[in-house]
Amino acid sequence: MRRRSFIQAAVAAAAATTMTGRGAFAAESEFESRLLALAAVIVPGSEPGTWRNSAVASALLAEIGDPGRRERRERYRAALEQLNRATDDRAGESFFALAGERQAGVLKKLIESDEEFGKKIGKEFAAMREDVLRVYFSSGAGMKFTGYRETTQFVGYPEFFQLAETWE
Amino acid sequence: MPRAKYDAIIIGLGAAGSVVTEALSGAGWKVLALEEGPWYSPFRDYPDERAVRTPTGLTYEPGSLRPSMVKCVGGSMLFFAGVFFRLHESDFATRTRAGCGTDWPISYKELEPFYNKVEIFSGASGSNKNVFEVPRGAYPNPAHPVSRGAQLFARGARTLGYHPASTPMSIISRPYRGRPSCTYCARCGEGCMVGDKSSPEMTYIPAAVKNGADIRAGYKVLTIETNAAGRATGVVYKDAEGVKQRADSDLVMLCGSALLNPTLLRRSRGPAHHDGLGARSAMVGRNLMCHNGGRYMARFPEVVNGYMGISGGINVQDFYEGAPGGDFHRGYTLYVSLLPPPAEFVGYLERDRWGGRLMDVMGSYNRIIRLAVVGEDQARPENMVYPDPEATDENGFPRPRVRFKRTVNELNMFEHAVASSRSICRAGGADDWENHYISSGSAHPLGTCRMGDDPDKSVVDRWGACHDVPGLYICDGSVFPTSGAVNPSLTIMALAARTADHLISRRSG
């Protein structure tokens, strides 16, 4: 039964790919890699690979891929394309082809100095930033980076309080 | 079948309603307590954040501050931090002493026994060495240990000649009356399933149930009923299934919060109250106060783990009565409050919100402390809750609409609070990174049914009895004539205990 389900799912996936076309699949993949590239600019990873094939990257893609938020995904896609074009206009290169530090510099300049750009994608950038920050700082990697240790009921006193004295 | 008649009907089971329900049922009264929100089960609902702030149905004018409250058994205290200050003696006579606000019709001394009573029932923890408070006896439980960040804050305050003190908390610091002491899990804001926070659903409500009080959650009171003589006779409510019902009593106690009481009073028209209840003074809904609240964050060279444990820690009340040269009325309290978890904390960093600068700050997250500023708010009639002219609720009643604008007084006070927080933290060793914000909301709505001796200027008398509706008492934060500069939960509960005591003695006497 399980095997049959697997085969059915595999056939359906293959059919879907064919029906929607390889172009659509590629576009989707490009959107995701652009989003992750932007995430790496917003949260420069303290560890290599933070935004590639990691639990954080998967969490962000799952968040953006929520079928109930398809409209938002399309807005983000358009905003990332705008960002790419604006960079091309100014630097003659694709935003996503730039090195990380240059990406951050270009983005900062665009946000601060280009009113038209700000109007077009400023709001979307802010929303993407919110998503990226929330996902990253809720993740194990984000907690490790900040030094945050989650405590729960019944695990005993946090060391900090166990050692503290009543203050008078 | 004749309807059941109760000795008292309580509307709302927050800080005040819980205390009143326990006291009256404990005196053998037949009590019906109706709460519109849910009754959460701590072990089932708190750990997984299933206890949520249900929609209050409030609307806000554009540009208004957005105060809020919580509908559930236990009320806003279910999510509160546990800070359990008393008002100061001067708070009861600000007009006489400082030329601003309104004097209360009661003094600190009249409320003091009820502060004691609530603190003992709840198991408050603290130290009686705050030089700014009225001299008092020991707390039922000792003060909590304080975090490293709070110690550095205290060191800075001492260096500058201020008087830091342990912050009194409702959270029990050692096992007390069958409840275990705090585990410092830092989840006070999600509901304390251990029960050490002493929110009413863990203290007064179980006692009221034991006393035989009839507590019903999910029941919305639609109107308070009055007879031709103008006397309260009961309530009309919708039960949990949405069926309209009626309950009778000669005593109705409204404990629904400063945000929700006004619209219920105004829609409860009767043969002798064409404009609603308590309308004589035209003060119902007016004088909304929200505390002048905000936060200040500072960073130290060492790990302080500001997110661990409980809020409160150390407080400084040197500016409670005002500040020399300060361009504002009365003053504020500063205390150390918990730093939110990283995903929430990052939301407060407007200027450093992405890239390397953001990561520099987030990398020092566990070296940051957050201070709470609680400033006295001056009552103004223009700040109010009134029936929304357009939006209605599911019963066709106008929704409560809030209009609250801060004035230069509050902004000046907050600016002063930021400056003093900065100097204290830097004297304690903080570096030059800081972040601060004045709150756009408030969990301390107060004052919309103010207490007073003059029926032309107030809604209720010194006992909480509505001046023009015999049998109706109002008993929560809405009766505060002034706000003070401390978290109001304990005072709300003490006032409720005092009103209940008055009713019980009057009946037995």
XYZ file of C-alpha atoms in Angstrom:
677
model
C 0.000 0.000 0.000
C 2.753 2.347 0.982
C 4.669 1.439 -2.182
C 1.588 2.074 -4.288
C 1.119 5.502 -2.715
C 4.716 6.339 -3.435
C 4.388 5.378 -7.091
C 1.176 7.333 -7.451
C 2.772 10.393 -5.898
C 5.843 10.078 -8.116
C 3.726 9.793 -11.254
C 1.636 12.772 -10.221
C 4.726 14.859 -9.561
C 6.210 13.950 -12.920
C 2.952 14.811 -14.652
C 2.731 18.104 -12.855
C 6.249 18.972 -13.944
C 5.382 18.181 -17.520
C 2.112 20.041 -17.389
C 3.455 23.204 -15.854
C 6.608 22.981 -17.850
C 10.233 22.882 -16.988
C 10.369 26.661 -17.352
C 8.029 27.138 -14.417
C 10.072 24.765 -12.308
C 13.243 26.645 -13.166
C 11.603 29.977 -12.363
C 10.529 28.642 -9.013
C 13.994 27.392 -8.311
C 15.470 30.739 -9.352
C 13.075 32.599 -7.037
C 14.088 30.422 -4.133
C 17.789 30.834 -4.746
C 17.339 34.610 -5.074
C 15.398 34.729 -1.855
C 18.071 32.775 -0.037
C 20.732 35.059 -1.504
C 18.871 38.074 -0.157
C 18.500 36.304 3.204
C 22.280 35.961 3.314
C 22.551 39.747 2.858
C 20.019 40.466 5.593
C 21.536 37.925 7.972
C 25.159 37.427 6.949
C 25.712 33.840 8.107
C 28.160 33.395 10.904
C 28.617 29.856 9.681
C 29.180 28.870 6.059
C 26.152 27.385 4.378
C 23.610 28.989 6.709
C 21.467 29.865 3.732
C 22.259 26.824 1.594
C 20.810 23.360 2.161
C 20.372 24.017 5.863
C 17.503 23.696 8.279
C 17.183 27.491 8.335
C 17.007 27.695 4.551
C 14.376 24.946 4.478
C 12.366 26.725 7.165
C 12.404 29.975 5.212
C 11.350 28.265 1.987
C 8.603 26.405 3.819
C 7.401 29.699 5.281
C 7.349 31.423 1.900
C 5.994 28.322 0.188
C 2.883 28.212 2.352
C 0.082 27.741 -0.209
C -2.134 30.100 1.779
C 0.321 32.925 1.105
C 0.775 32.529 -2.644
C 0.027 36.183 -3.308
C 2.844 37.240 -1.038
C 5.191 34.891 -2.835
C 4.354 36.549 -6.137
C 4.984 40.002 -4.689
C 8.348 38.877 -3.385
C 9.220 37.391 -6.755
C 8.416 40.683 -8.483
C 10.364 42.656 -5.876
C 13.457 40.506 -6.295
C 13.268 41.017 -10.047
C 13.002 44.795 -9.508
C 16.041 44.651 -7.253
C 17.961 42.825 -9.927
C 16.993 45.337 -12.624
C 17.761 48.354 -10.458
C 21.213 46.937 -9.710
C 21.789 46.234 -13.381
C 20.866 49.851 -14.220
C 23.359 51.210 -11.736
C 26.181 48.680 -11.595
C 25.743 46.947 -14.931
C 25.553 43.610 -13.190
C 22.931 41.309 -11.786
C 22.412 41.814 -8.041
C 22.659 38.111 -7.505
C 25.972 37.893 -9.353
C 27.635 40.340 -6.968
C 29.730 39.252 -4.027
C 28.030 39.411 -0.614
C 29.598 42.623 0.599
C 28.884 44.431 -2.657
C 25.291 43.194 -2.511
C 24.873 44.739 0.922
C 26.419 48.011 -0.248
C 24.224 48.239 -3.335
C 21.094 47.387 -1.406
C 21.858 49.995 1.257
C 22.453 52.639 -1.376
C 19.256 51.763 -3.219
C 17.138 51.881 -0.071
C 18.610 55.135 1.178
C 18.994 57.112 -2.012
C 16.599 55.878 -4.636
C 13.108 57.122 -3.918
C 11.586 55.289 -6.851
C 13.177 52.024 -5.795
C 12.046 52.601 -2.231
C 8.476 53.048 -3.385
C 8.533 50.003 -5.602
C 10.128 47.435 -3.400
C 10.829 49.087 -0.054
C 7.666 47.643 1.459
C 8.318 44.180 0.069
C 11.918 44.292 1.223
C 10.733 45.151 4.722
C 8.325 42.206 4.658
C 10.977 39.794 3.386
C 13.351 41.074 6.047
C 10.745 40.377 8.725
C 10.301 36.812 7.462
C 14.024 36.172 7.258
C 14.741 37.569 10.721
C 11.884 35.703 12.345
C 12.876 32.389 10.772
C 16.577 32.785 11.497
C 16.324 33.934 15.095
C 13.761 31.245 15.919
C 16.085 28.568 14.566
C 18.752 26.616 16.358
C 21.431 28.483 14.381
C 19.974 31.871 15.394
C 19.703 30.888 19.043
C 23.248 29.616 19.059
C 24.446 32.843 17.471
C 22.741 34.999 20.117
C 23.647 32.785 23.045
C 19.974 32.255 23.855
C 19.153 29.109 25.806
C 15.530 28.165 25.999
C 14.403 27.129 29.445
C 11.225 25.261 30.228
C 9.253 24.434 33.305
C 10.572 21.565 35.379
C 14.119 21.507 34.035
C 15.350 23.167 37.175
C 16.641 26.625 37.833
C 18.628 28.371 35.128
C 22.209 28.408 36.252
C 22.150 32.156 36.361
C 19.459 32.224 39.006
C 20.707 29.211 40.841
C 23.915 31.086 41.540
C 22.371 34.469 42.212
C 21.763 35.810 45.669
C 18.845 37.799 46.887
C 19.689 41.433 46.419
C 19.231 43.864 49.249
C -39.715 27.861 35.989
C -38.640 30.794 38.175
C -35.223 32.199 37.479
C -32.520 31.669 40.041
C -31.835 34.698 42.179
C -28.286 35.345 43.294
C -26.856 37.332 46.161
C -24.416 38.862 43.715
C -23.647 38.721 40.015
C -20.066 39.437 39.012
C -19.300 40.578 35.461
C -15.747 39.774 34.428
C -13.242 37.494 36.128
C -9.985 39.374 35.901
C -7.956 40.799 38.761
C -10.944 42.425 40.496
C -13.761 40.004 39.639
C -11.771 37.022 40.890
C -11.083 38.656 44.254
C -14.704 39.719 44.721
C -16.042 36.309 43.679
C -13.785 34.540 46.160
C -14.598 36.936 48.997
C -18.381 36.945 48.605
C -18.649 33.201 48.002
C -16.363 32.676 51.002
C -18.865 34.598 53.097
C -21.527 32.103 52.084
C -23.136 34.237 49.409
C -24.738 32.691 46.354
C -22.564 34.146 43.595
C -22.842 33.957 39.818
C -19.685 35.038 37.979
C -19.855 35.558 34.217
C -16.744 35.817 32.066
C -16.956 36.448 28.341
C -13.612 34.851 27.535
C -12.472 31.233 27.870
C -11.337 29.373 30.965
C -7.977 27.949 30.040
C -6.549 24.779 31.476
C -2.990 25.621 32.543
C -1.329 22.273 31.854
C -3.137 21.781 28.567
C -3.125 25.318 27.220
C -0.137 27.256 28.551
C 2.854 25.182 27.419
C 1.818 25.148 23.772
C 0.695 28.767 23.745
C -2.931 27.786 23.320
C -3.920 30.401 25.856
C -4.241 33.386 23.562
C -5.427 36.935 23.823
C -8.893 36.588 22.338
C -10.111 39.512 20.201
C -11.515 42.263 22.392
C -13.613 43.899 19.682
C -12.107 47.318 20.380
C -11.669 49.896 17.644
C -9.230 52.809 17.752
C -9.263 56.311 16.357
C -6.487 56.986 13.849
C -3.337 57.999 15.684
C -4.666 56.798 19.028
C -2.588 54.790 21.470
C -3.866 51.214 21.409
C -4.505 49.988 24.952
C -5.780 46.461 25.288
C -6.928 43.901 27.828
C -7.503 40.171 27.943
C -10.812 38.370 28.109
C -10.455 35.108 29.991
C -10.817 33.693 33.475
C -7.902 35.390 35.232
C -7.993 38.337 32.833
C -4.881 40.222 31.787
C -3.033 38.840 34.809
C -2.829 35.488 33.042
C -0.173 37.060 30.785
C 1.247 39.683 33.139
C 4.823 39.732 34.332
C 3.996 39.526 38.032
C 5.148 43.017 39.050
C 3.168 43.729 42.219
C 3.799 47.272 43.463
C 1.613 49.204 45.866
C 0.732 52.788 45.057
C 2.606 55.365 47.110
C 0.926 57.461 49.760
C 1.243 60.566 47.592
C -0.723 58.933 44.765
C -3.928 59.345 46.748
C -3.551 63.126 47.007
C -1.808 64.410 43.886
C -4.017 67.511 43.640
C -3.249 68.527 47.203
C 0.436 67.654 47.091
C 1.483 68.367 43.522
C -1.300 70.498 42.056
C -2.174 68.013 39.332
C -4.637 65.159 38.883
C -7.422 64.503 41.376
C -7.326 63.440 44.993
C -8.762 60.008 45.664
C -11.697 59.882 48.082
C -9.716 57.353 50.116
C -6.246 57.437 51.592
C -3.410 54.957 51.459
C -4.145 54.049 55.076
C -7.666 52.962 54.167
C -6.390 50.678 51.462
C -3.381 49.354 53.337
C -5.139 46.448 55.140
C -6.392 45.217 51.789
C -2.958 45.459 50.210
C -1.808 43.230 53.070
C -4.712 40.850 52.582
C -4.108 40.372 48.854
C -0.365 40.040 49.291
C -0.858 37.336 51.897
C -3.444 35.481 49.832
C -1.240 35.635 46.719
C 2.062 35.053 48.494
C 3.782 38.207 47.233
C 7.584 38.216 47.318
C 9.636 41.276 48.064
C 11.738 43.326 50.420
C 10.412 46.111 52.612
C 13.551 48.192 52.199
C 12.345 50.546 49.477
C 12.785 53.998 51.014
C 10.089 55.483 48.786
C 7.309 53.173 49.948
C 5.304 53.641 53.086
C 7.009 51.714 55.906
C 5.504 48.279 55.994
C 5.925 44.803 57.433
C 7.681 41.899 55.791
C 6.342 40.360 52.617
C 4.878 36.859 52.892
C 7.862 35.595 50.860
C 11.423 36.893 50.496
C 12.540 38.835 47.463
C 13.648 36.839 44.438
C 17.284 36.522 43.505
C 18.172 39.021 40.819
C 20.018 38.570 37.572
C 23.478 39.899 36.829
C 21.973 42.627 34.642
C 19.795 43.822 37.509
C 22.821 43.858 39.794
C 24.712 46.066 37.344
C 21.697 48.365 37.076
C 21.596 48.584 40.879
C 25.325 49.312 41.006
C 24.897 52.152 38.518
C 21.981 53.592 40.465
C 23.930 53.465 43.717
C 26.930 55.128 42.084
C 24.717 58.052 41.141
C 23.225 58.299 44.618
C 19.849 56.785 43.774
C 18.016 54.190 45.844
C 17.597 50.884 44.007
C 15.269 48.347 45.624
C 13.982 44.835 45.006
C 10.831 44.877 42.926
C 7.838 43.305 44.651
C 6.408 40.394 42.702
C 3.248 38.293 42.839
C 5.531 35.357 41.934
C 6.264 33.215 44.959
C 9.926 32.778 45.786
C 9.409 29.684 47.941
C 6.652 27.059 48.160
C 3.543 28.691 49.530
C 0.120 27.345 50.437
C 0.368 24.260 48.278
C 1.946 25.973 45.282
C 5.576 25.398 44.262
C 8.018 28.267 43.950
C 9.069 29.832 40.663
C 11.235 27.789 38.276
C 12.479 30.939 36.467
C 11.444 29.480 33.129
C 10.785 32.994 31.746
C 7.356 32.025 30.461
C 5.302 34.352 32.626
C 3.964 35.977 29.462
C 2.415 32.738 28.192
C 0.591 31.850 31.399
C 2.246 30.262 34.402
C 1.310 26.597 34.495
C 3.403 26.006 37.599
C 1.062 28.380 39.411
C 3.756 30.366 41.180
C 2.863 33.629 39.423
C -0.287 33.814 41.536
C -2.493 34.970 38.686
C -6.134 34.676 39.797
C -6.941 31.523 37.830
C -4.390 29.777 40.094
C -5.341 31.424 43.384
C -8.655 33.215 43.823
C -10.622 31.240 41.238
C -9.915 27.751 42.670
C -10.790 29.134 46.109
C -14.040 30.588 44.769
C -14.911 27.263 43.140
C -14.278 25.555 46.447
C -16.567 28.093 48.098
C -19.333 27.101 45.696
C -19.320 30.116 43.377
C -21.080 29.508 40.066
C -18.427 30.435 37.500
C -19.343 30.456 33.829
C -16.832 31.167 31.079
C -17.860 32.094 27.526
C -20.871 34.005 28.823
C -21.255 37.560 27.537
C -23.286 40.065 29.490
C -25.431 42.075 27.097
C -27.035 44.537 29.514
C -27.377 45.317 33.191
C -31.053 45.472 34.090
C -32.634 48.147 36.286
C -36.175 48.696 37.523
C -38.430 51.745 37.452
C -36.832 53.035 40.633
C -33.456 52.885 38.904
C -32.118 50.030 40.998
C -30.012 47.191 39.528
C -32.010 43.976 39.281
C -29.799 41.592 37.318
C -28.254 41.016 33.917
C -29.160 39.745 30.473
C -26.434 37.563 29.008
C -25.690 35.191 26.178
C -24.598 31.772 27.345
C -21.823 29.716 25.791
C -24.288 28.307 23.235
C -25.405 31.799 22.259
C -28.787 31.569 23.992
C -30.009 34.771 25.611
C -30.707 34.368 29.320
C -31.443 36.469 32.352
C -30.181 36.271 35.921
C -31.519 38.210 38.873
C -29.762 39.858 41.770
C -30.035 43.033 43.803
C -26.272 43.367 43.571
C -24.403 43.569 40.271
C -20.658 44.057 40.333
C -19.092 45.271 37.125
C -15.446 44.182 36.821
C -15.096 44.246 33.051
C -12.088 46.628 32.669
C -11.706 50.305 31.902
C -12.001 49.522 28.207
C -15.214 47.495 28.207
C -17.217 48.891 31.143
C -18.209 52.185 29.482
C -20.046 50.707 26.509
C -21.850 48.146 28.682
C -23.000 50.935 31.000
C -24.092 53.139 28.148
C -26.128 50.451 26.405
C -27.820 49.345 29.664
C -30.674 51.810 29.434
C -33.588 51.413 31.804
C -36.825 53.161 32.703
C -34.967 55.481 35.067
C -31.733 55.602 33.090
C -32.496 56.761 29.555
C -28.867 57.607 28.767
C -27.424 54.468 30.276
C -26.080 53.783 33.746
C -23.874 56.173 35.665
C -24.574 58.913 33.151
C -25.207 61.750 35.593
C -21.636 63.032 35.733
C -20.992 62.471 32.015
C -17.731 60.872 33.134
C -18.438 57.311 31.967
C -15.756 56.479 29.415
C -13.726 59.642 30.029
C -10.325 60.153 31.691
C -8.809 57.030 30.202
C -5.253 56.624 31.497
C -2.722 54.132 30.135
C 0.560 54.813 31.943
C 3.376 56.497 30.151
C 5.137 53.301 29.213
C 8.201 52.418 27.254
C 11.429 50.446 27.278
C 15.119 51.262 27.383
C 17.798 48.740 26.423
C 21.486 48.896 27.293
C 24.459 46.609 26.692
C 27.133 45.550 29.163
C 30.605 44.147 28.564
C 29.738 40.847 30.252
C 27.057 38.201 29.785
C 23.946 39.186 31.754
C 21.328 36.853 30.232
C 18.618 39.485 30.372
C 16.085 37.041 28.944
C 16.311 34.583 31.827
C 14.202 34.376 34.930
C 11.532 36.910 35.771
C 10.858 40.591 35.206
C 11.068 43.053 38.042
C 14.502 42.490 39.512
C 15.578 45.889 40.723
C 13.631 49.132 40.541
C 14.473 52.796 40.976
C 11.775 55.178 42.188
C 13.867 58.286 42.757
C 11.826 60.065 40.051
C 8.426 58.873 41.256
C 7.334 62.273 42.551
C 8.929 64.111 39.638
C 12.392 65.398 38.895
C 14.069 68.729 39.615
C 13.811 70.811 36.449
C 11.726 68.152 34.719
C 9.065 69.638 32.471
C 6.333 67.183 33.419
C 3.868 66.369 36.189
C 4.687 63.702 38.753
C 7.060 60.943 37.685
C 7.926 57.367 36.892
C 9.358 54.039 38.032
C 12.178 52.205 36.296
C 12.643 48.467 36.695
C 14.457 45.675 34.946
C 12.136 43.698 32.698
C 12.769 40.508 30.778
C 14.421 40.774 27.410
C 12.193 39.064 24.832
C 13.546 36.030 22.924
C 15.761 36.866 19.918
C 13.051 36.580 17.244
C 10.945 39.157 19.085
C 13.840 41.305 20.272
C 15.066 41.850 16.726
C 11.763 43.550 15.963
C 12.696 46.444 18.233
C 15.934 47.275 16.444
C 14.732 49.784 13.885
C 18.063 51.380 13.110
C 20.048 48.181 12.851
C 17.612 45.923 11.175
C 19.763 44.036 8.648
C 23.254 43.145 7.587
C 26.433 43.403 9.558
C 25.152 46.059 11.961
C 22.212 43.890 12.881
C 24.439 40.902 13.484
C 26.780 42.971 15.656
C 23.878 43.787 17.958
C 22.345 40.317 17.871
C 25.730 38.795 18.633
C 25.680 40.712 21.907
C 22.098 39.748 22.703
C 22.945 38.061 25.991
C 24.801 41.144 27.201
C 21.722 43.357 26.897
C 19.191 44.288 29.580
C 15.831 45.925 29.115
C 14.309 48.425 31.509
C 10.615 49.170 31.781
C 9.455 52.744 32.245
C 6.092 53.130 33.973
C 5.160 56.782 34.154
C 2.170 58.484 35.698
C -0.415 59.442 33.145
C -2.481 62.595 33.728
C -6.217 62.007 33.284
C -7.808 64.101 30.533
C -11.498 63.937 29.639
C -10.637 63.913 25.916
C -8.927 60.526 26.298
C -11.869 58.206 26.302
C -13.718 55.045 25.324
C -17.029 55.639 23.566
C -19.469 53.657 21.398
C -18.142 53.379 17.859
C -20.566 55.266 15.587
C -20.123 52.708 12.800
C -18.673 49.358 13.882
C -20.967 46.969 15.719
C -20.366 43.606 17.367
C -22.103 40.289 16.690
C -25.023 41.390 18.872
C -25.519 44.644 17.003
C -24.051 46.755 19.837
C -21.583 49.542 19.020
C -18.005 48.417 19.592
C -15.940 50.296 22.188
C -13.819 52.897 20.393
C -10.667 54.291 21.965
C -9.305 57.797 21.624
C -6.045 58.353 23.446
C -3.425 60.936 22.547
C -0.228 61.494 24.453
C 0.691 65.061 25.337
C 3.974 66.935 25.628
C 3.861 66.122 29.350
C 4.207 62.400 28.668
C 6.805 62.857 25.944
C 8.931 65.056 28.207
C 8.647 62.506 30.984
C 9.723 59.676 28.702
C 12.665 61.712 27.448
C 13.727 62.226 31.057
C 13.290 58.516 31.787
C 15.527 57.629 28.842
C 18.188 60.069 30.031
C 18.143 58.732 33.590
C 18.138 55.103 32.363
C 21.132 55.913 30.199
C 23.089 57.517 33.019
C 22.299 54.683 35.451
C 23.232 51.925 33.013
C 26.452 53.646 31.954
C 27.391 54.193 35.582
C 26.851 50.450 35.963
C 29.260 49.721 33.125
C 27.085 49.728 29.982
C 28.700 50.733 26.691
C 27.297 53.366 24.342
C 24.858 51.092 22.488
C 21.251 51.737 23.438
C 17.755 51.362 22.120
C 14.498 52.740 23.423
C 10.898 53.139 22.432
C 7.734 54.604 23.877
C 4.917 52.062 23.809
C 2.204 52.341 21.187
C -0.084 50.184 23.310
C -0.757 49.638 26.979
C -1.876 46.784 29.190
C -2.857 49.229 31.957
C -6.110 50.912 30.915
C -7.486 52.864 33.889
C -9.904 55.559 34.905
C -13.034 55.496 32.736
C -15.485 55.217 35.676
C -13.605 57.319 38.191
C -14.149 57.192 41.912
C -15.036 60.313 43.887
C -17.213 61.828 46.565
C -18.940 64.269 44.210
C -21.627 62.568 42.067
C -21.352 65.392 39.545
C -17.685 64.690 38.905
C -17.361 60.953 39.365
C -19.150 57.711 38.507
C -18.710 55.697 41.707
C -18.271 56.546 45.372
C -15.452 55.574 47.707
C -16.774 52.007 47.934
C -17.227 51.527 44.209
C -21.002 52.015 44.389
C -22.382 53.741 41.315
C -23.671 57.154 42.442
C -26.940 56.974 40.555
C -27.673 53.216 40.364
C -28.372 51.540 43.711
C -27.174 47.937 43.671
C -24.519 48.505 41.004
C -20.845 48.457 41.989
C -17.906 49.012 39.689
C -14.764 47.400 40.820
C -11.635 47.369 38.661
C -9.037 49.681 37.138
C -11.752 51.902 35.715
C -12.363 53.522 39.118
C -8.794 54.893 39.511
C -8.894 58.726 39.706
C -5.140 58.866 38.993
C -2.834 56.229 37.595
C 0.196 56.298 39.860
C 3.479 55.234 38.307
C 3.440 51.525 39.051
C 1.750 48.455 37.578
C -1.858 48.519 38.792
C -2.757 44.843 39.425
C -2.231 44.815 43.180
C -4.162 48.054 43.698
C -7.040 46.768 41.549
C -7.179 43.635 43.684
C -6.891 45.554 46.954
C -9.736 47.871 45.951
C -11.827 44.822 45.053
C -11.057 43.200 48.408
C -12.034 46.437 50.168
C -15.347 46.684 48.311
C -16.152 43.027 49.016
C -15.303 43.505 52.677
C -17.589 46.530 52.824
C -20.483 44.606 51.273
C -20.031 41.642 53.588
C -19.837 43.809 56.722
C -22.825 45.863 55.629
C -24.910 42.755 55.178
C -23.813 41.043 58.353
C -23.949 44.305 60.305
